[in-house]
mmCIF file with all atom_site columns, C-alpha atoms and ligand atoms in Angstrom:
data_model
loop_
_atom_site.group_PDB
_atom_site.id
_atom_site.type_symbol
_atom_site.label_atom_id
_atom_site.label_alt_id
_atom_site.label_comp_id
_atom_site.label_asym_id
_atom_site.label_entity_id
_atom_site.label_seq_id
_atom_site.pdbx_PDB_ins_code
_atom_site.Cartn_x
_atom_site.Cartn_y
_atom_site.Cartn_z
_atom_site.occupancy
_atom_site.B_iso_or_equiv
_atom_site.pdbx_formal_charge
_atom_site.auth_seq_id
_atom_site.auth_comp_id
_atom_site.auth_asym_id
_atom_site.auth_atom_id
_atom_site.pdbx_PDB_model_num
ATOM   1   C  CA  . MET A 1 1   ? -0.089  0.184  0.005   1.00 42.00 ? 1   MET A CA  1
ATOM   2   C  CA  . GLN A 1 2   ? 1.037   3.150  -1.192  1.00 49.00 ? 2   GLN A CA  1
ATOM   3   C  CA  . ARG A 1 3   ? 1.321   5.922  1.970   1.00 48.00 ? 3   ARG A CA  1
ATOM   4   C  CA  . ARG A 1 4   ? -0.945  8.244  0.165   1.00 48.00 ? 4   ARG A CA  1
ATOM   5   C  CA  . ASP A 1 5   ? -3.836  5.160  0.204   1.00 48.00 ? 5   ASP A CA  1
ATOM   6   C  CA  . PHE A 1 6   ? -3.058  4.402  3.717   1.00 39.00 ? 6   PHE A CA  1
ATOM   7   C  CA  . LEU A 1 7   ? -4.007  7.846  4.626   1.00 40.00 ? 7   LEU A CA  1
ATOM   8   C  CA  . THR A 1 8   ? -6.887  7.440  3.141   1.00 41.00 ? 8   THR A CA  1
ATOM   9   C  CA  . ALA A 1 9   ? -7.614  4.781  4.604   1.00 41.00 ? 9   ALA A CA  1
ATOM   10  C  CA  . ILE A 1 10  ? -6.940  5.624  8.081   1.00 37.00 ? 10  ILE A CA  1
ATOM   11  C  CA  . ALA A 1 11  ? -9.036  8.668  7.441   1.00 40.00 ? 11  ALA A CA  1
ATOM   12  C  CA  . ALA A 1 12  ? -12.107 6.806  5.994   1.00 40.00 ? 12  ALA A CA  1
ATOM   13  C  CA  . VAL A 1 13  ? -12.384 4.584  8.883   1.00 39.00 ? 13  VAL A CA  1
ATOM   14  C  CA  . PRO A 1 14  ? -13.766 7.083  11.346  1.00 39.00 ? 14  PRO A CA  1
ATOM   15  C  CA  . PHE A 1 15  ? -16.406 7.843  8.316   1.00 38.00 ? 15  PHE A CA  1
ATOM   16  C  CA  . ALA A 1 16  ? -17.088 4.131  7.385   1.00 36.00 ? 16  ALA A CA  1
ATOM   17  C  CA  . VAL A 1 17  ? -18.348 3.796  11.236  1.00 36.00 ? 17  VAL A CA  1
ATOM   18  C  CA  . THR A 1 18  ? -20.867 7.019  10.830  1.00 39.00 ? 18  THR A CA  1
ATOM   19  C  CA  . LEU A 1 19  ? -21.358 5.286  8.067   1.00 38.00 ? 19  LEU A CA  1
ATOM   20  C  CA  . SER A 1 20  ? -22.751 1.496  9.465   1.00 40.00 ? 20  SER A CA  1
ATOM   21  C  CA  . ARG A 1 21  ? -24.120 3.322  12.444  1.00 44.00 ? 21  ARG A CA  1
ATOM   22  C  CA  . GLY A 1 22  ? -26.447 5.310  10.175  1.00 41.00 ? 22  GLY A CA  1
ATOM   23  C  CA  . ALA A 1 23  ? -27.247 2.281  7.455   1.00 41.00 ? 23  ALA A CA  1
ATOM   24  C  CA  . LEU A 1 24  ? -28.377 0.305  11.166  1.00 43.00 ? 24  LEU A CA  1
ATOM   25  C  CA  . ALA A 1 25  ? -30.639 3.440  12.318  1.00 45.00 ? 25  ALA A CA  1
ATOM   26  C  CA  . GLN A 1 26  ? -31.986 3.512  8.800   1.00 48.00 ? 26  GLN A CA  1
ATOM   27  C  CA  . GLY A 1 27  ? -32.897 -0.245 8.516   1.00 49.00 ? 27  GLY A CA  1
ATOM   28  C  CA  . ARG A 1 28  ? -34.894 0.091  11.835  1.00 54.00 ? 28  ARG A CA  1
ATOM   29  C  CA  . ALA A 1 29  ? -36.893 3.305  10.562  1.00 58.00 ? 29  ALA A CA  1
ATOM   30  C  CA  . GLY A 1 30  ? -36.884 0.734  6.923   1.00 64.00 ? 30  GLY A CA  1
ATOM   31  C  CA  . VAL A 1 31  ? -38.697 -2.027 8.634   1.00 66.00 ? 31  VAL A CA  1
ATOM   32  C  CA  . SER A 1 32  ? -41.757 0.314  10.289  1.00 90.00 ? 32  SER A CA  1
ATOM   33  C  CA  . MET A 1 33  ? -41.343 2.936  6.575   1.00 92.00 ? 33  MET A CA  1
ATOM   34  C  CA  . GLN A 1 34  ? -42.988 -0.222 5.017   1.00 94.00 ? 34  GLN A CA  1
ATOM   35  C  CA  . ILE A 1 35  ? -45.570 -0.335 6.634   1.00 95.00 ? 35  ILE A CA  1
ATOM   36  C  CA  . ILE A 1 36  ? -46.171 3.150  5.627   1.00 97.00 ? 36  ILE A CA  1
ATOM   37  C  CA  . GLU A 1 37  ? -45.083 2.179  1.734   1.00 97.00 ? 37  GLU A CA  1
ATOM   38  C  CA  . ASP A 1 38  ? -47.707 -0.318 1.762   1.00 97.00 ? 38  ASP A CA  1
ATOM   39  C  CA  . MET A 1 39  ? -50.629 1.483  3.540   1.00 97.00 ? 39  MET A CA  1
ATOM   40  C  CA  . GLN A 1 40  ? -49.825 3.920  -0.024  1.00 98.00 ? 40  GLN A CA  1
ATOM   41  C  CA  . LYS A 1 41  ? -49.693 1.169  -2.761  1.00 98.00 ? 41  LYS A CA  1
ATOM   42  C  CA  . ASN A 1 42  ? -52.492 -0.356 -1.195  1.00 98.00 ? 42  ASN A CA  1
ATOM   43  C  CA  . TRP A 1 43  ? -55.376 2.273  0.123   1.00 98.00 ? 43  TRP A CA  1
ATOM   44  C  CA  . LYS A 1 44  ? -57.675 1.351  -2.593  1.00 97.00 ? 44  LYS A CA  1
ATOM   45  C  CA  . ALA A 1 45  ? -58.390 -1.205 -0.217  1.00 97.00 ? 45  ALA A CA  1
ATOM   46  C  CA  . LEU A 1 46  ? -60.126 1.096  1.877   1.00 97.00 ? 46  LEU A CA  1
ATOM   47  C  CA  . LEU A 1 47  ? -62.842 1.691  -1.208  1.00 96.00 ? 47  LEU A CA  1
ATOM   48  C  CA  . ALA A 1 48  ? -65.676 0.649  -1.130  1.00 92.00 ? 48  ALA A CA  1
ATOM   49  C  CA  . PRO A 1 49  ? -66.498 -2.011 -3.550  1.00 90.00 ? 49  PRO A CA  1
ATOM   50  C  CA  . GLY A 1 50  ? -67.382 -0.389 -7.052  1.00 91.00 ? 50  GLY A CA  1
ATOM   51  C  CA  . THR A 1 51  ? -66.571 3.412  -5.958  1.00 92.00 ? 51  THR A CA  1
ATOM   52  C  CA  . GLU A 1 52  ? -65.689 5.476  -8.655  1.00 94.00 ? 52  GLU A CA  1
ATOM   53  C  CA  . VAL A 1 53  ? -63.613 7.979  -8.004  1.00 96.00 ? 53  VAL A CA  1
ATOM   54  C  CA  . PRO A 1 54  ? -61.338 10.508 -9.979  1.00 97.00 ? 54  PRO A CA  1
ATOM   55  C  CA  . ALA A 1 55  ? -57.356 10.870 -9.850  1.00 97.00 ? 55  ALA A CA  1
ATOM   56  C  CA  . ALA A 1 56  ? -55.056 13.964 -9.475  1.00 97.00 ? 56  ALA A CA  1
ATOM   57  C  CA  . THR A 1 57  ? -55.270 14.965 -13.403 1.00 96.00 ? 57  THR A CA  1
ATOM   58  C  CA  . PRO A 1 58  ? -55.814 16.764 -14.955 1.00 97.00 ? 58  PRO A CA  1
ATOM   59  C  CA  . PRO A 1 59  ? -56.695 19.281 -12.736 1.00 97.00 ? 59  PRO A CA  1
ATOM   60  C  CA  . VAL A 1 60  ? -60.126 20.589 -12.162 1.00 97.00 ? 60  VAL A CA  1
ATOM   61  C  CA  . LYS A 1 61  ? -60.307 24.388 -12.850 1.00 97.00 ? 61  LYS A CA  1
ATOM   62  C  CA  . ARG A 1 62  ? -63.952 26.142 -11.855 1.00 98.00 ? 62  ARG A CA  1
ATOM   63  C  CA  . THR A 1 63  ? -64.073 29.747 -11.643 1.00 98.00 ? 63  THR A CA  1
ATOM   64  C  CA  . GLU A 1 64  ? -65.331 31.558 -8.500  1.00 98.00 ? 64  GLU A CA  1
ATOM   65  C  CA  . ALA A 1 65  ? -68.760 31.815 -8.229  1.00 98.00 ? 65  ALA A CA  1
ATOM   66  C  CA  . GLU A 1 66  ? -68.694 27.688 -9.854  1.00 98.00 ? 66  GLU A CA  1
ATOM   67  C  CA  . TRP A 1 67  ? -67.266 27.262 -6.499  1.00 98.00 ? 67  TRP A CA  1
ATOM   68  C  CA  . ARG A 1 68  ? -69.648 28.753 -4.529  1.00 98.00 ? 68  ARG A CA  1
ATOM   69  C  CA  . LYS A 1 69  ? -72.668 27.241 -6.271  1.00 98.00 ? 69  LYS A CA  1
ATOM   70  C  CA  . LEU A 1 70  ? -71.141 24.204 -5.122  1.00 98.00 ? 70  LEU A CA  1
ATOM   71  C  CA  . LEU A 1 71  ? -69.680 24.644 -1.810  1.00 98.00 ? 71  LEU A CA  1
ATOM   72  C  CA  . THR A 1 72  ? -70.826 25.918 1.233   1.00 98.00 ? 72  THR A CA  1
ATOM   73  C  CA  . PRO A 1 73  ? -69.856 29.141 2.726   1.00 98.00 ? 73  PRO A CA  1
ATOM   74  C  CA  . GLU A 1 74  ? -67.675 27.206 5.024   1.00 98.00 ? 74  GLU A CA  1
ATOM   75  C  CA  . GLN A 1 75  ? -66.638 25.353 2.713   1.00 98.00 ? 75  GLN A CA  1
ATOM   76  C  CA  . PHE A 1 76  ? -65.292 28.155 0.666   1.00 98.00 ? 76  PHE A CA  1
ATOM   77  C  CA  . HIS A 1 77  ? -63.890 30.486 2.864   1.00 98.00 ? 77  HIS A CA  1
ATOM   78  C  CA  . ILE A 1 78  ? -61.845 26.946 4.194   1.00 98.00 ? 78  ILE A CA  1
ATOM   79  C  CA  . LEU A 1 79  ? -60.982 25.055 0.463   1.00 98.00 ? 79  LEU A CA  1
ATOM   80  C  CA  . ARG A 1 80  ? -60.584 28.667 -2.074  1.00 98.00 ? 80  ARG A CA  1
ATOM   81  C  CA  . GLU A 1 81  ? -59.663 31.189 0.974   1.00 98.00 ? 81  GLU A CA  1
ATOM   82  C  CA  . GLU A 1 82  ? -57.256 29.304 3.051   1.00 97.00 ? 82  GLU A CA  1
ATOM   83  C  CA  . GLY A 1 83  ? -59.596 29.527 6.144   1.00 97.00 ? 83  GLY A CA  1
ATOM   84  C  CA  . THR A 1 84  ? -59.193 27.585 9.390   1.00 97.00 ? 84  THR A CA  1
ATOM   85  C  CA  . GLU A 1 85  ? -62.408 25.861 11.048  1.00 98.00 ? 85  GLU A CA  1
ATOM   86  C  CA  . ARG A 1 86  ? -62.124 26.050 14.240  1.00 98.00 ? 86  ARG A CA  1
ATOM   87  C  CA  . ALA A 1 87  ? -60.467 23.668 16.555  1.00 98.00 ? 87  ALA A CA  1
ATOM   88  C  CA  . GLY A 1 88  ? -63.067 20.213 17.578  1.00 98.00 ? 88  GLY A CA  1
ATOM   89  C  CA  . THR A 1 89  ? -65.611 21.667 15.383  1.00 98.00 ? 89  THR A CA  1
ATOM   90  C  CA  . SER A 1 90  ? -65.431 17.989 13.138  1.00 98.00 ? 90  SER A CA  1
ATOM   91  C  CA  . PRO A 1 91  ? -67.054 15.353 13.263  1.00 98.00 ? 91  PRO A CA  1
ATOM   92  C  CA  . LEU A 1 92  ? -64.508 13.528 11.164  1.00 98.00 ? 92  LEU A CA  1
ATOM   93  C  CA  . ASN A 1 93  ? -62.265 14.471 14.374  1.00 98.00 ? 93  ASN A CA  1
ATOM   94  C  CA  . ALA A 1 94  ? -64.025 10.884 15.777  1.00 97.00 ? 94  ALA A CA  1
ATOM   95  C  CA  . GLU A 1 95  ? -65.020 9.103  12.683  1.00 98.00 ? 95  GLU A CA  1
ATOM   96  C  CA  . LYS A 1 96  ? -63.033 5.398  13.316  1.00 97.00 ? 96  LYS A CA  1
ATOM   97  C  CA  . ARG A 1 97  ? -64.561 3.715  10.318  1.00 98.00 ? 97  ARG A CA  1
ATOM   98  C  CA  . PRO A 1 98  ? -61.696 2.014  7.826   1.00 98.00 ? 98  PRO A CA  1
ATOM   99  C  CA  . GLY A 1 99  ? -62.960 4.136  4.753   1.00 98.00 ? 99  GLY A CA  1
ATOM   100 C  CA  . VAL A 1 100 ? -61.108 6.727  2.311   1.00 98.00 ? 100 VAL A CA  1
ATOM   101 C  CA  . PHE A 1 101 ? -61.269 10.740 2.858   1.00 98.00 ? 101 PHE A CA  1
ATOM   102 C  CA  . ALA A 1 102 ? -62.061 12.381 -0.288  1.00 98.00 ? 102 ALA A CA  1
ATOM   103 C  CA  . CYS A 1 103 ? -61.425 16.007 -1.050  1.00 98.00 ? 103 CYS A CA  1
ATOM   104 C  CA  . ALA A 1 104 ? -64.703 17.651 -0.687  1.00 98.00 ? 104 ALA A CA  1
ATOM   105 C  CA  . GLY A 1 105 ? -63.535 20.072 -3.857  1.00 98.00 ? 105 GLY A CA  1
ATOM   106 C  CA  . CYS A 1 106 ? -63.790 17.471 -5.789  1.00 98.00 ? 106 CYS A CA  1
ATOM   107 C  CA  . GLY A 1 107 ? -63.591 13.736 -4.915  1.00 98.00 ? 107 GLY A CA  1
ATOM   108 C  CA  . LEU A 1 108 ? -59.899 13.299 -5.155  1.00 98.00 ? 108 LEU A CA  1
ATOM   109 C  CA  . PRO A 1 109 ? -59.208 10.504 -2.079  1.00 98.00 ? 109 PRO A CA  1
ATOM   110 C  CA  . LEU A 1 110 ? -55.966 12.553 0.325   1.00 98.00 ? 110 LEU A CA  1
ATOM   111 C  CA  . PHE A 1 111 ? -55.687 9.607  2.857   1.00 98.00 ? 111 PHE A CA  1
ATOM   112 C  CA  . THR A 1 112 ? -57.049 6.440  3.983   1.00 98.00 ? 112 THR A CA  1
ATOM   113 C  CA  . SER A 1 113 ? -58.335 5.572  7.734   1.00 98.00 ? 113 SER A CA  1
ATOM   114 C  CA  . LEU A 1 114 ? -54.963 3.351  8.038   1.00 97.00 ? 114 LEU A CA  1
ATOM   115 C  CA  . MET A 1 115 ? -52.664 7.302  7.978   1.00 98.00 ? 115 MET A CA  1
ATOM   116 C  CA  . LYS A 1 116 ? -55.118 9.324  10.424  1.00 98.00 ? 116 LYS A CA  1
ATOM   117 C  CA  . TYR A 1 117 ? -54.527 9.513  14.514  1.00 97.00 ? 117 TYR A CA  1
ATOM   118 C  CA  . GLU A 1 118 ? -55.452 11.195 17.463  1.00 97.00 ? 118 GLU A CA  1
ATOM   119 C  CA  . SER A 1 119 ? -53.387 13.827 17.414  1.00 97.00 ? 119 SER A CA  1
ATOM   120 C  CA  . GLY A 1 120 ? -54.801 15.904 19.865  1.00 97.00 ? 120 GLY A CA  1
ATOM   121 C  CA  . THR A 1 121 ? -55.459 18.941 18.219  1.00 98.00 ? 121 THR A CA  1
ATOM   122 C  CA  . GLY A 1 122 ? -59.401 19.266 17.371  1.00 98.00 ? 122 GLY A CA  1
ATOM   123 C  CA  . TRP A 1 123 ? -58.322 18.813 13.849  1.00 98.00 ? 123 TRP A CA  1
ATOM   124 C  CA  . PRO A 1 124 ? -58.305 15.780 11.330  1.00 98.00 ? 124 PRO A CA  1
ATOM   125 C  CA  . SER A 1 125 ? -54.721 14.636 11.452  1.00 98.00 ? 125 SER A CA  1
ATOM   126 C  CA  . PHE A 1 126 ? -52.706 11.897 9.392   1.00 98.00 ? 126 PHE A CA  1
ATOM   127 C  CA  . PHE A 1 127 ? -49.303 10.614 9.380   1.00 98.00 ? 127 PHE A CA  1
ATOM   128 C  CA  . THR A 1 128 ? -49.315 10.044 5.855   1.00 98.00 ? 128 THR A CA  1
ATOM   129 C  CA  . THR A 1 129 ? -50.861 10.816 2.569   1.00 98.00 ? 129 THR A CA  1
ATOM   130 C  CA  . ILE A 1 130 ? -52.531 8.767  -0.642  1.00 98.00 ? 130 ILE A CA  1
ATOM   131 C  CA  . PRO A 1 131 ? -49.293 9.585  -3.168  1.00 98.00 ? 131 PRO A CA  1
ATOM   132 C  CA  . GLY A 1 132 ? -49.357 11.986 -5.268  1.00 97.00 ? 132 GLY A CA  1
ATOM   133 C  CA  . ALA A 1 133 ? -52.662 13.787 -3.271  1.00 98.00 ? 133 ALA A CA  1
ATOM   134 C  CA  . LEU A 1 134 ? -51.426 16.534 -2.622  1.00 98.00 ? 134 LEU A CA  1
ATOM   135 C  CA  . ALA A 1 135 ? -49.141 19.692 -2.711  1.00 98.00 ? 135 ALA A CA  1
ATOM   136 C  CA  . THR A 1 136 ? -47.220 22.224 -1.225  1.00 97.00 ? 136 THR A CA  1
ATOM   137 C  CA  . LYS A 1 137 ? -46.342 26.049 -0.332  1.00 95.00 ? 137 LYS A CA  1
ATOM   138 C  CA  . THR A 1 138 ? -44.957 27.552 2.819   1.00 94.00 ? 138 THR A CA  1
ATOM   139 C  CA  . ASP A 1 139 ? -47.424 30.649 3.693   1.00 89.00 ? 139 ASP A CA  1
ATOM   140 C  CA  . TYR A 1 140 ? -46.210 33.045 5.765   1.00 89.00 ? 140 TYR A CA  1
ATOM   141 C  CA  . LYS A 1 141 ? -50.038 34.143 7.083   1.00 85.00 ? 141 LYS A CA  1
ATOM   142 C  CA  . LEU A 1 142 ? -48.459 33.508 11.041  1.00 85.00 ? 142 LEU A CA  1
ATOM   143 C  CA  . LEU A 1 143 ? -44.810 35.404 12.156  1.00 83.00 ? 143 LEU A CA  1
ATOM   144 C  CA  . TYR A 1 144 ? -43.182 32.191 11.001  1.00 87.00 ? 144 TYR A CA  1
ATOM   145 C  CA  . PRO A 1 145 ? -43.200 30.385 7.683   1.00 91.00 ? 145 PRO A CA  1
ATOM   146 C  CA  . ARG A 1 146 ? -45.626 27.165 7.509   1.00 94.00 ? 146 ARG A CA  1
ATOM   147 C  CA  . THR A 1 147 ? -45.803 24.455 5.307   1.00 97.00 ? 147 THR A CA  1
ATOM   148 C  CA  . GLU A 1 148 ? -49.600 25.076 3.586   1.00 97.00 ? 148 GLU A CA  1
ATOM   149 C  CA  . TYR A 1 149 ? -51.315 21.938 1.126   1.00 98.00 ? 149 TYR A CA  1
ATOM   150 C  CA  . HIS A 1 150 ? -53.725 21.806 -0.899  1.00 98.00 ? 150 HIS A CA  1
ATOM   151 C  CA  . CYS A 1 151 ? -55.484 18.769 -3.070  1.00 98.00 ? 151 CYS A CA  1
ATOM   152 C  CA  . ALA A 1 152 ? -53.496 18.083 -6.029  1.00 98.00 ? 152 ALA A CA  1
ATOM   153 C  CA  . ARG A 1 153 ? -56.866 17.856 -8.768  1.00 98.00 ? 153 ARG A CA  1
ATOM   154 C  CA  . CYS A 1 154 ? -58.749 21.515 -7.563  1.00 98.00 ? 154 CYS A CA  1
ATOM   155 C  CA  . GLY A 1 155 ? -56.105 23.543 -6.087  1.00 98.00 ? 155 GLY A CA  1
ATOM   156 C  CA  . GLY A 1 156 ? -58.275 23.332 -2.521  1.00 98.00 ? 156 GLY A CA  1
ATOM   157 C  CA  . HIS A 1 157 ? -56.446 24.036 0.528   1.00 98.00 ? 157 HIS A CA  1
ATOM   158 C  CA  . HIS A 1 158 ? -56.824 21.379 3.245   1.00 98.00 ? 158 HIS A CA  1
ATOM   159 C  CA  . GLY A 1 159 ? -54.433 22.284 6.175   1.00 98.00 ? 159 GLY A CA  1
ATOM   160 C  CA  . HIS A 1 160 ? -50.844 22.265 6.864   1.00 98.00 ? 160 HIS A CA  1
ATOM   161 C  CA  . VAL A 1 161 ? -47.987 19.814 7.534   1.00 98.00 ? 161 VAL A CA  1
ATOM   162 C  CA  . PHE A 1 162 ? -46.274 20.310 10.820  1.00 97.00 ? 162 PHE A CA  1
ATOM   163 C  CA  . ASN A 1 163 ? -42.626 17.827 11.339  1.00 96.00 ? 163 ASN A CA  1
ATOM   164 C  CA  . ASP A 1 164 ? -44.092 16.586 15.328  1.00 97.00 ? 164 ASP A CA  1
ATOM   165 C  CA  . GLY A 1 165 ? -46.184 13.994 13.657  1.00 97.00 ? 165 GLY A CA  1
ATOM   166 C  CA  . PRO A 1 166 ? -45.280 10.060 14.490  1.00 96.00 ? 166 PRO A CA  1
ATOM   167 C  CA  . PRO A 1 167 ? -42.957 7.764  13.868  1.00 94.00 ? 167 PRO A CA  1
ATOM   168 C  CA  . PRO A 1 168 ? -41.709 6.204  11.396  1.00 95.00 ? 168 PRO A CA  1
ATOM   169 C  CA  . THR A 1 169 ? -42.532 9.692  9.150   1.00 96.00 ? 169 THR A CA  1
ATOM   170 C  CA  . GLY A 1 170 ? -42.744 12.229 12.373  1.00 96.00 ? 170 GLY A CA  1
ATOM   171 C  CA  . GLN A 1 171 ? -45.419 13.687 9.772   1.00 97.00 ? 171 GLN A CA  1
ATOM   172 C  CA  . ARG A 1 172 ? -48.810 15.767 11.040  1.00 98.00 ? 172 ARG A CA  1
ATOM   173 C  CA  . TRP A 1 173 ? -50.900 17.018 8.322   1.00 98.00 ? 173 TRP A CA  1
ATOM   174 C  CA  . CYS A 1 174 ? -53.598 18.993 9.209   1.00 98.00 ? 174 CYS A CA  1
ATOM   175 C  CA  . ASN A 1 175 ? -56.607 18.495 8.041   1.00 98.00 ? 175 ASN A CA  1
ATOM   176 C  CA  . ASN A 1 176 ? -59.596 20.943 7.847   1.00 98.00 ? 176 ASN A CA  1
ATOM   177 C  CA  . GLY A 1 177 ? -62.569 18.430 8.508   1.00 98.00 ? 177 GLY A CA  1
ATOM   178 C  CA  . ILE A 1 178 ? -65.094 20.395 6.072   1.00 98.00 ? 178 ILE A CA  1
ATOM   179 C  CA  . ALA A 1 179 ? -62.691 20.223 3.458   1.00 98.00 ? 179 ALA A CA  1
ATOM   180 C  CA  . LEU A 1 180 ? -62.790 16.559 4.373   1.00 98.00 ? 180 LEU A CA  1
ATOM   181 C  CA  . ARG A 1 181 ? -65.182 14.270 2.446   1.00 98.00 ? 181 ARG A CA  1
ATOM   182 C  CA  . PHE A 1 182 ? -65.586 10.814 4.014   1.00 98.00 ? 182 PHE A CA  1
ATOM   183 C  CA  . ILE A 1 183 ? -66.723 7.661  1.851   1.00 97.00 ? 183 ILE A CA  1
ATOM   184 C  CA  . PRO A 1 184 ? -66.743 4.636  4.109   1.00 97.00 ? 184 PRO A CA  1
ATOM   185 C  CA  . GLN A 1 185 ? -65.672 1.478  3.057   1.00 97.00 ? 185 GLN A CA  1
ATOM   186 C  CA  . LYS A 1 186 ? -68.654 -0.728 4.214   1.00 93.00 ? 186 LYS A CA  1
ATOM   187 C  CA  . ALA A 1 187 ? -71.884 1.684  3.597   1.00 74.00 ? 187 ALA A CA  1
HETATM 188 ZN ZN1 . ZN  B 2 .   ? -59.669 18.758 -4.708  1.00 67.05 ? 201 ZN  B ZN1 1
#
C-alpha cells in the first residue's frame, strides 16, 4: 500500500463507522417505513367496492362563482380562501370507521383511515397521505413560515403539515374536517 492510500484508508475509518451506524438506524426505520409504503400503495383496499373516484390529473379548474355554487359558505372559505375551521368542531375528529377521506371540493381521495391518528389538536390528523394527492407551498400568514398543502386536483386548501407527528414519518397533516368527505368502506 502506498503511503497516500494508507492515509486515505485511515481517514475513511471514522466515516465508515458513522455510515454503518446510519445504515443501522435506517434499517430499523426501514421496517416500519415498509408499513407506510404498503398503506400508500394499497390505499384502494379501503375504498368501498364499486366506488368511482377521480385521479389527480387532469386538474379541475372552476371560477369563483362556480365554486360558490358547489360549496357551502364554510367550505368555500376553507377550500378557496385558505380559511381554518375552529378546533374540535369537525365530526370527522371522531371518525374511526375504515374508509377513505376525499377532497370535499372535487372528490380526489387524499387519506385512508389507516393513515389517521389522534393528535389531540382538534383537527383530523394523518401521518402520511395517498401518494400524489396533495401539493405544498410555504405560507407566512403567522409570524413563522408554515407548509400549507392543497388538493393536487382542484387546488383546494386543506391544512398545514408539521414535523411533530408520530414515527416513522414524523409528519402531522393537520386537515380541516370541513374540507374532507369521508367515504366509509362499508355502507
Ligand atoms: Zn380537490
